[in-house]
CSV table of C-alpha atoms and ligand atoms in Angstrom, one decimal:
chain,number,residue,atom,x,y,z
M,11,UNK,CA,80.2,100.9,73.8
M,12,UNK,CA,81.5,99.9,77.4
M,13,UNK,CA,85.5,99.7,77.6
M,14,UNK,CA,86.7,96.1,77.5
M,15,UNK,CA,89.5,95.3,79.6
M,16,UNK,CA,92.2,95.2,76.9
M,17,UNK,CA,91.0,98.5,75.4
M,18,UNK,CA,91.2,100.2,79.5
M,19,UNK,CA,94.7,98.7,79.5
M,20,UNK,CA,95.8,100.1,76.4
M,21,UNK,CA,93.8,103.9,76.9
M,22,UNK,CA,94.9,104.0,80.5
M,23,UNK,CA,97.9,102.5,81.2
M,24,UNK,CA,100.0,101.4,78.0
M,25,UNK,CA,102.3,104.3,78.1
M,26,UNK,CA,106.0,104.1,76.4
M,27,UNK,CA,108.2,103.7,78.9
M,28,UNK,CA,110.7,106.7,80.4
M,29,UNK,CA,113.7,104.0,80.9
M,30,UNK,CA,115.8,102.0,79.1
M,31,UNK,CA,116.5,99.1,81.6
M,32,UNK,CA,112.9,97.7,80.7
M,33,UNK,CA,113.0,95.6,77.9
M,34,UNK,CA,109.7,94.6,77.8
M,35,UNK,CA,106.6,96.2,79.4
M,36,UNK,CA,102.9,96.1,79.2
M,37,UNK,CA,101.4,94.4,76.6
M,38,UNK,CA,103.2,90.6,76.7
M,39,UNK,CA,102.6,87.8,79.4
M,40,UNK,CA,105.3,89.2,82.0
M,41,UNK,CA,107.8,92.2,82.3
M,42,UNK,CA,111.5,91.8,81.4
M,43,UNK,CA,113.6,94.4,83.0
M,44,UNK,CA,117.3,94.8,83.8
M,45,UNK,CA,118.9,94.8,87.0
M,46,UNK,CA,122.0,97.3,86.8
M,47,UNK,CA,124.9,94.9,87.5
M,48,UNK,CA,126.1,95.3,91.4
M,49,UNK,CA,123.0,96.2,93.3
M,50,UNK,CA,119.8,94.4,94.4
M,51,UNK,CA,116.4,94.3,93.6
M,52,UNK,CA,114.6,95.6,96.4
M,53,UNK,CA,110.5,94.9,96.0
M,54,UNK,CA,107.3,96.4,97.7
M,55,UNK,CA,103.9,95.9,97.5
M,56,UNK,CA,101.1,97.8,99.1
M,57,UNK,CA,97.0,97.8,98.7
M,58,UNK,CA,94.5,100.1,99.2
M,59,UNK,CA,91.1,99.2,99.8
M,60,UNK,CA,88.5,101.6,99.0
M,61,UNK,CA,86.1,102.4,102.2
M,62,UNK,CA,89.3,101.1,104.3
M,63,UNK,CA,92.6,102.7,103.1
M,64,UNK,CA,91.0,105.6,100.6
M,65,UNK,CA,87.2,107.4,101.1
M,66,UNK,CA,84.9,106.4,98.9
M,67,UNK,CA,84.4,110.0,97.3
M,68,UNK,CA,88.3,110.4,97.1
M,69,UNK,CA,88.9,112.1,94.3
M,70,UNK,CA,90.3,109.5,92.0
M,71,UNK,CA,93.9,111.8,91.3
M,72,UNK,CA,94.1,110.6,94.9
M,73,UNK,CA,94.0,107.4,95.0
M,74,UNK,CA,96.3,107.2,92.2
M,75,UNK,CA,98.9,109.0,93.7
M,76,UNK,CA,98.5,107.6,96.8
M,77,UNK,CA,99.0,103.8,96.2
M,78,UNK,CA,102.2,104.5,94.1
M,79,UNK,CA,103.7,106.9,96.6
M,80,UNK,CA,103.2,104.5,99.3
M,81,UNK,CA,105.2,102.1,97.1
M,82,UNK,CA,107.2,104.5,96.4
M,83,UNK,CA,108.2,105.6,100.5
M,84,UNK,CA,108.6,101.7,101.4
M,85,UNK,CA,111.3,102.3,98.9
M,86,UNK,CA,112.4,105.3,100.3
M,87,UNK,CA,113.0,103.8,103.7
M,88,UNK,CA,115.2,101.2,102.3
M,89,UNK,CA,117.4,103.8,100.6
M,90,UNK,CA,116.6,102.6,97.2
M,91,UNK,CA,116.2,104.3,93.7
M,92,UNK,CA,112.7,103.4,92.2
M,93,UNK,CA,112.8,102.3,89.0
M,94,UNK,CA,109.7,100.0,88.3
M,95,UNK,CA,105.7,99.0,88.8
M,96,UNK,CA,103.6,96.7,88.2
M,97,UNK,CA,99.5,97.8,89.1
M,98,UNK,CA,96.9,95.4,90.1
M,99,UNK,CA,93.5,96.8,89.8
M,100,UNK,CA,89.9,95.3,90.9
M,101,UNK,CA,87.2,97.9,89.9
M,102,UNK,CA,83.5,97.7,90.0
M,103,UNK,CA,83.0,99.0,86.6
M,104,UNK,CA,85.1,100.4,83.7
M,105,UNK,CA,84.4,104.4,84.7
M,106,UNK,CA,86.4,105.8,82.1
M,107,UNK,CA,86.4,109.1,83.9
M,108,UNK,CA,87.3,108.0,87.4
M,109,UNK,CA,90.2,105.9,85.4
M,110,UNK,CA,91.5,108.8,83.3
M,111,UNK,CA,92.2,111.0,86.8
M,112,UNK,CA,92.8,107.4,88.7
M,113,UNK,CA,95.9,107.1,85.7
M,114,UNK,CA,96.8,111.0,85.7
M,115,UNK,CA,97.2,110.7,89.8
M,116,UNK,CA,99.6,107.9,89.1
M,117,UNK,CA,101.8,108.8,86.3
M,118,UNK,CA,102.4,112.0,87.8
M,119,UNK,CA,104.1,110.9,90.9
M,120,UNK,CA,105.3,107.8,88.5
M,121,UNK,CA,107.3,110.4,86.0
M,122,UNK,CA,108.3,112.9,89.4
M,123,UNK,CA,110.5,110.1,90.0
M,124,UNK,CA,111.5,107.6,87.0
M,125,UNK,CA,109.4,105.4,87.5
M,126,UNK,CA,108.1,103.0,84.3
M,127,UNK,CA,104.7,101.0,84.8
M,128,UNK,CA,105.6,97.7,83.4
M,129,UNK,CA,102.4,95.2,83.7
M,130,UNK,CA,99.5,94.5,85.8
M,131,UNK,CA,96.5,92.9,86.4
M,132,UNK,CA,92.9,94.2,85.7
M,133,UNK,CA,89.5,92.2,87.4
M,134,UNK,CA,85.9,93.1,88.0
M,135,UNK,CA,85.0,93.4,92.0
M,136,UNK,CA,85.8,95.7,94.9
M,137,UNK,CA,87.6,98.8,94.3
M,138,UNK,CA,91.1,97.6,95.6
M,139,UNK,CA,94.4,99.3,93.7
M,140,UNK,CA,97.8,97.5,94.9
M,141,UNK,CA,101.2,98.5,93.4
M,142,UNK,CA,103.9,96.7,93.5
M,143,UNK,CA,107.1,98.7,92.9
M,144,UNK,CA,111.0,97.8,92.3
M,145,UNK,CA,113.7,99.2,92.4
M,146,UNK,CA,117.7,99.0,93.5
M,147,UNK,CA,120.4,99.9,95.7
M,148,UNK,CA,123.7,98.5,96.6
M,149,UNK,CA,122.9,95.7,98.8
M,150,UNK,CA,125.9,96.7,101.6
M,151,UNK,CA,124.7,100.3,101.3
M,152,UNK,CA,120.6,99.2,102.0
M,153,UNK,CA,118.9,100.5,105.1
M,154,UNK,CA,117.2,98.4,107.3
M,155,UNK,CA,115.2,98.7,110.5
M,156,UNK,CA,117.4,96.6,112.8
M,157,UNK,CA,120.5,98.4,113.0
M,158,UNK,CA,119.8,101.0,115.9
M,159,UNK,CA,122.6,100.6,118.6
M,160,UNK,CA,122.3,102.7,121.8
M,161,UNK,CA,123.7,105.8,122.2
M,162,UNK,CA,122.4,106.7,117.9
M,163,UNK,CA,120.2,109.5,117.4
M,164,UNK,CA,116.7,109.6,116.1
M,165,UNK,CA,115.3,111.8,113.7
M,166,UNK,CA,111.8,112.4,111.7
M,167,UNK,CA,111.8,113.9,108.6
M,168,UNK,CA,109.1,116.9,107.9
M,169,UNK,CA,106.0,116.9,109.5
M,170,UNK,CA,104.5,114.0,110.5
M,171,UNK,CA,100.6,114.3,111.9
M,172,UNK,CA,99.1,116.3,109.3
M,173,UNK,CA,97.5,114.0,106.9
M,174,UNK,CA,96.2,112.4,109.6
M,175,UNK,CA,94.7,116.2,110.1
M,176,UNK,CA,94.0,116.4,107.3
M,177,UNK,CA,91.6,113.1,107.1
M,178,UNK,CA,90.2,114.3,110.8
M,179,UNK,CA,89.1,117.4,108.7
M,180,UNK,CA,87.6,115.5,106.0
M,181,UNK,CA,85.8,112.9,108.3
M,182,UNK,CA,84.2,115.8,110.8
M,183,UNK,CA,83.0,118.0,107.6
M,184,UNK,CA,85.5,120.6,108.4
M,185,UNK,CA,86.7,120.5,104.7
M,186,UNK,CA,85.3,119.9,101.9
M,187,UNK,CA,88.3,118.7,99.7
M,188,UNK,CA,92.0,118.9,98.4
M,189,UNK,CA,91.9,123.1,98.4
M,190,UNK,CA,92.7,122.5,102.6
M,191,UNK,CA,96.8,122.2,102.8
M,192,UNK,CA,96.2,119.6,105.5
M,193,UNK,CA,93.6,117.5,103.2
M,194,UNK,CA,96.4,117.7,100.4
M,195,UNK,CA,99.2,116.3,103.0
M,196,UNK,CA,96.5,113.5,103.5
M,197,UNK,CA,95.9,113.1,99.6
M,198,UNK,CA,99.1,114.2,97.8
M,199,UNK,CA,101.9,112.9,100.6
M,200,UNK,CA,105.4,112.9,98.9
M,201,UNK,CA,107.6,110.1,99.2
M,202,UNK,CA,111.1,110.9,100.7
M,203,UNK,CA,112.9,109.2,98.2
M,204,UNK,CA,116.0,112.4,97.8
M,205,UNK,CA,116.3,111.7,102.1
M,206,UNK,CA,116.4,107.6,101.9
M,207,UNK,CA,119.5,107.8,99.0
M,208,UNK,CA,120.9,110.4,100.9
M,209,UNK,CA,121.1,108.6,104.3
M,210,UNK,CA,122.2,105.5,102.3
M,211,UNK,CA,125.4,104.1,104.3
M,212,UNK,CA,124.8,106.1,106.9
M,213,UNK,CA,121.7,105.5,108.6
M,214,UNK,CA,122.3,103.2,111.2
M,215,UNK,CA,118.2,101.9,110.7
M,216,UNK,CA,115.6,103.8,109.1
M,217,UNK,CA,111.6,102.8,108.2
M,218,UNK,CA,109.0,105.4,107.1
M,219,UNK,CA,106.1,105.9,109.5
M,220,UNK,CA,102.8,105.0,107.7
M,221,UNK,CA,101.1,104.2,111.1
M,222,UNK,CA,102.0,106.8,113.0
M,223,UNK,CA,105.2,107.9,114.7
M,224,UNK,CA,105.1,105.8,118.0
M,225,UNK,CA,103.9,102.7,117.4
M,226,UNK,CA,106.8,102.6,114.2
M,227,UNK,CA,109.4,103.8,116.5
M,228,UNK,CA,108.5,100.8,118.6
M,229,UNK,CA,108.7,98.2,115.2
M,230,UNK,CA,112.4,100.0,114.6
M,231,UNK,CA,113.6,99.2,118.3
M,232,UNK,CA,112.1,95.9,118.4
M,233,UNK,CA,114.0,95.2,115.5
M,234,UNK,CA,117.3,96.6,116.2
M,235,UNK,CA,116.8,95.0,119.9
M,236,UNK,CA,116.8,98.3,121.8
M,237,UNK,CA,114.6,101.0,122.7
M,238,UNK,CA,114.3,104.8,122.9
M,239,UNK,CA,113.9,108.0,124.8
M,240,UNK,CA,111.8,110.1,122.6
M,241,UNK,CA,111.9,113.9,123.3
M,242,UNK,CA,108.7,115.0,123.3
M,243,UNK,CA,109.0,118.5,123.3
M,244,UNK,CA,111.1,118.3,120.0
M,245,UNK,CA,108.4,116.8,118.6
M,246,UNK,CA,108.3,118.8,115.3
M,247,UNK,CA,104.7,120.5,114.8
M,248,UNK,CA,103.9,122.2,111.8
M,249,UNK,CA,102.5,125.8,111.9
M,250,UNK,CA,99.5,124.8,110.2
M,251,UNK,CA,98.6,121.9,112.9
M,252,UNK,CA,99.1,124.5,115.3
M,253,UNK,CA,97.1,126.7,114.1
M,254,UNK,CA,94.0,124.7,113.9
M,255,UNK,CA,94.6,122.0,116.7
M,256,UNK,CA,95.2,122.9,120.4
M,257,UNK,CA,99.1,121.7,121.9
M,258,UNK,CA,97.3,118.3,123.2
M,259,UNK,CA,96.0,117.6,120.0
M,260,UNK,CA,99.0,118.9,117.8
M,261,UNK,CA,101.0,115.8,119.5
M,262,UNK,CA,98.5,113.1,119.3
M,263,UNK,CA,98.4,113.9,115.5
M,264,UNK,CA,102.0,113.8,115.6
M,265,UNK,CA,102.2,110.6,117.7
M,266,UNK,CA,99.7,108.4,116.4
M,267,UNK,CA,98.4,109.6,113.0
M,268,UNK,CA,99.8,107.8,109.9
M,269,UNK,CA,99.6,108.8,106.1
M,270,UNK,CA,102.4,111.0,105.8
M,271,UNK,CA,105.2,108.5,104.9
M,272,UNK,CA,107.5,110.1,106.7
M,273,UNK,CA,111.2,108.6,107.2
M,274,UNK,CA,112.2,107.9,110.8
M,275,UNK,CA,115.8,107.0,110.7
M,276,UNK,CA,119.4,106.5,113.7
M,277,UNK,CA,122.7,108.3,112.7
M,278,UNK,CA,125.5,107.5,114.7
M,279,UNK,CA,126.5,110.1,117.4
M,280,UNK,CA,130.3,110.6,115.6
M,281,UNK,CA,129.5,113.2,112.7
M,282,UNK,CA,125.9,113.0,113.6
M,283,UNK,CA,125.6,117.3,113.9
M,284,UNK,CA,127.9,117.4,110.6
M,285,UNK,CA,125.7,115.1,108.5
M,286,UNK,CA,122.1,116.6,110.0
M,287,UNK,CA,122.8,120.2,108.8
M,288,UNK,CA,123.7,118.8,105.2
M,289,UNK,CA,120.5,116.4,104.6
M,290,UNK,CA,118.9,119.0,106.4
M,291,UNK,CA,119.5,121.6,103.4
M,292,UNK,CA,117.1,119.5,101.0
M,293,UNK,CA,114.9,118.2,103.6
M,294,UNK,CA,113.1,118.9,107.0
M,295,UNK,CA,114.2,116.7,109.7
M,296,UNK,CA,114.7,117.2,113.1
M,297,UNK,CA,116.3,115.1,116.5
M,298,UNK,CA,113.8,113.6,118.3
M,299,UNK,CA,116.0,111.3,120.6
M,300,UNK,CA,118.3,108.8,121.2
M,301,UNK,CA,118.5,104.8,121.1
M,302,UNK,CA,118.8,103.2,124.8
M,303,UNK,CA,119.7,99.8,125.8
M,304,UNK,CA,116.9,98.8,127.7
M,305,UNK,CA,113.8,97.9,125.8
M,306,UNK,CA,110.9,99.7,124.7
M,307,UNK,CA,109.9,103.9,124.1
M,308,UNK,CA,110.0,106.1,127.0
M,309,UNK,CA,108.3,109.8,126.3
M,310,UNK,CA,110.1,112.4,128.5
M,311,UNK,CA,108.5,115.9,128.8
M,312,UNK,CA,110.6,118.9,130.2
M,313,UNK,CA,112.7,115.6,131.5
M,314,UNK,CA,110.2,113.9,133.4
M,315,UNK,CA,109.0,110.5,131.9
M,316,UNK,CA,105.6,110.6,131.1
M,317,UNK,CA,103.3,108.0,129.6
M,318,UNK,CA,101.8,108.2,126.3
M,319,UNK,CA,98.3,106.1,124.7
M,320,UNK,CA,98.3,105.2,121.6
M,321,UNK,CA,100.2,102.9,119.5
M,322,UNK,CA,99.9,102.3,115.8
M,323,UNK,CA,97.2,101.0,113.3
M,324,UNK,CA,96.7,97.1,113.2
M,325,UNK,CA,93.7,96.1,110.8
M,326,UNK,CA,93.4,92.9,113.0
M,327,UNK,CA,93.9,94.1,116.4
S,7,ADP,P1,97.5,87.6,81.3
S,7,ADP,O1,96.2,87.1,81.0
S,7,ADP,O2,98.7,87.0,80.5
S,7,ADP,O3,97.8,87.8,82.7
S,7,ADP,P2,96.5,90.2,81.0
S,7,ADP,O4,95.4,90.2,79.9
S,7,ADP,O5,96.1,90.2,82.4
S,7,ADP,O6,97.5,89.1,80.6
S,7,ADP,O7,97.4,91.5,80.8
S,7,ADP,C1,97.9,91.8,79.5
S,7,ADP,C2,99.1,92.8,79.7
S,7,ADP,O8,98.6,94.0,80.2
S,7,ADP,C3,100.2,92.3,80.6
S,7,ADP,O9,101.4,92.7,80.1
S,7,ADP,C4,99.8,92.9,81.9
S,7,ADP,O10,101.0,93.1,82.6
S,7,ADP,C5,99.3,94.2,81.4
S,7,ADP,N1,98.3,94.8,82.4
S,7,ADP,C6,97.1,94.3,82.8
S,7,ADP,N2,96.5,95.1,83.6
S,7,ADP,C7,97.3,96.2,83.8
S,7,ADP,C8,97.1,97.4,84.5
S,7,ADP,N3,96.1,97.7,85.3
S,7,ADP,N4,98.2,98.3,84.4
S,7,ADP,C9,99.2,98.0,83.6
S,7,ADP,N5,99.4,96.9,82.9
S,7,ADP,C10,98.4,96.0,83.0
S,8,MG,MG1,96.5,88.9,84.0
């Protein structure tokens, strides 16, 4: 008996929900939910496209994970709580097996952090999977990309370049699947949700890098009408990246790859060193630079300006 699309809804993702404030999920024409009094809705959607934004053989745990925690990060960098989902699937066929590990993928990193699906939208064509996720936060207290001012220093969180290893080592054959740390960065990235509450009210701007560490850096100072010096031998390079990739390579990864949903964020110079080593007890982070006046990212090596190829992703450039 094939699986009609009401039955895949209800086997795969009719689930009781974890939280109160939804008075009405899956299962009726739209979702009713309640915003706590005092803060604002703050909404994200993102899609993936398979063959574009996930591998066709990806296993399906993946992809699940994936699309949520990219949700889940655009959250993140706002400095919201997650609370809410809503999935829109396109599938070629109703593979219950790819949709039983596509589901477990998803309500793990769903219950990790609170987070109730509360509707969709199931169709026949492409494999595409696109999340939209809600959430809240106190609108005065929400972080936004444009407030850099000169003279606030940046920071990264973790260790950004290596799921974009980790795809490199997928694409050339050099691993075969998730059992290579780098390939689990790539598949199983972790959205800094703990970091973006944390730096709530504080940071002066903060986005998380999905297309790589430059080219976002650029799309914060643009829109806080500034620019940066980016240190480039702080550059934070993780052990394992080292290990595999020479120094030149290391930094490109670093610079330019995306997938790690990273948090890139300005805290004012007064308190700055305070406030770094506390965050810094639950998360990685590490001072990259400082927001100039003048326009645009300048990389500086051993304190010589040096220039730097390779901006971000653009799927229409
Ligand atoms: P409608 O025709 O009114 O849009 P649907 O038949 O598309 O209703 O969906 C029925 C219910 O199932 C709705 O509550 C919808 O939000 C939910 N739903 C549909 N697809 C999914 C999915 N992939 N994941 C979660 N909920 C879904
Ligand atoms: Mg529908």
């Amino acid at each position: 008996m094939p699986l009609g699309e009401f039955d895949l809804i209800e086997r795969f993702f009719h689930r009781a929900s974890p939280r109160r404030d939804v008075l009405l999920g899956v299962g009726d024409d739209a979702a009713l939910l309640a915003v706590p009094p005092g803060q604002a809705l703050v909404a994200a959607t993102d899609t993936l496209v398979e063959g574009r934004h996930f591998l066709g053989g990806a296993p399906p745990e993946s992809v699940g994970h994936q699309v949520l925690a990219v949700n889940l990060s655009d959250l993140a960098a706002m400095g919201a709580e997650p609370a809410w989902a809503l999935l829109s699937l396109s599938l070629p066929d109703a593979d219950a097996d790819w949709l039983q590990r596509f589901a477990d993928g998803l309500f793990a990193v769903a219950g990790q952090h609170g987070v109730a699906l509360v509707g969709g939208d199931t169709v026949r064509g492409p494999r595409v999977v696109t999340i939209t996720a809600l959430g809240f936060v106190p609108p005065a207290l929400a972080l936004r990309r444009g407030g850099a001012r000169p003279g606030d220093l940046l920071y990264v969180s973790g260790w950004p370049g290596e799921a974009a290893a980790g795809l490199a080592a997928l694409l050339s054959g050099a691993a075969a699947d998730g059992g290579d740390p780098l390939v689990h960065r790539y598949f199983f990235a972790e959205p800094r949700i703990a970091l973006g509450r944390a730096l709530r009210g504080r940071a002066t701007a903060a986005m998380d890098v999905s297309d790589g560490l430059l080219g976002d850096l650029g799309k914060l100072c643009a829109a806080s009408g500034a620019g940066a010096r980016l240190d480039l031998d702080r550059l934070p390079v993780s052990d394992e990246l080292l290990r595999r990739h020479s120094r030149v390579e290391c930094e490109q990864f670093v610079l330019c790859g995306g997938d790690d949903y990273e948090l890139l964020f300005t805290l004012p110079p007064a308190g700055a060193q305070l406030l770094e080593a506390e965050l810094a007890q639950s998360t990685a982070l590490r001072r990259i630079g400082v927001i100039e006046a003048d326009a645009g990212v300048r990389c500086m090596r051993g304190g010589v300006p040096v220039n730097v190829s390779g901006g971000g992703y653009d799927h229409f450039a």
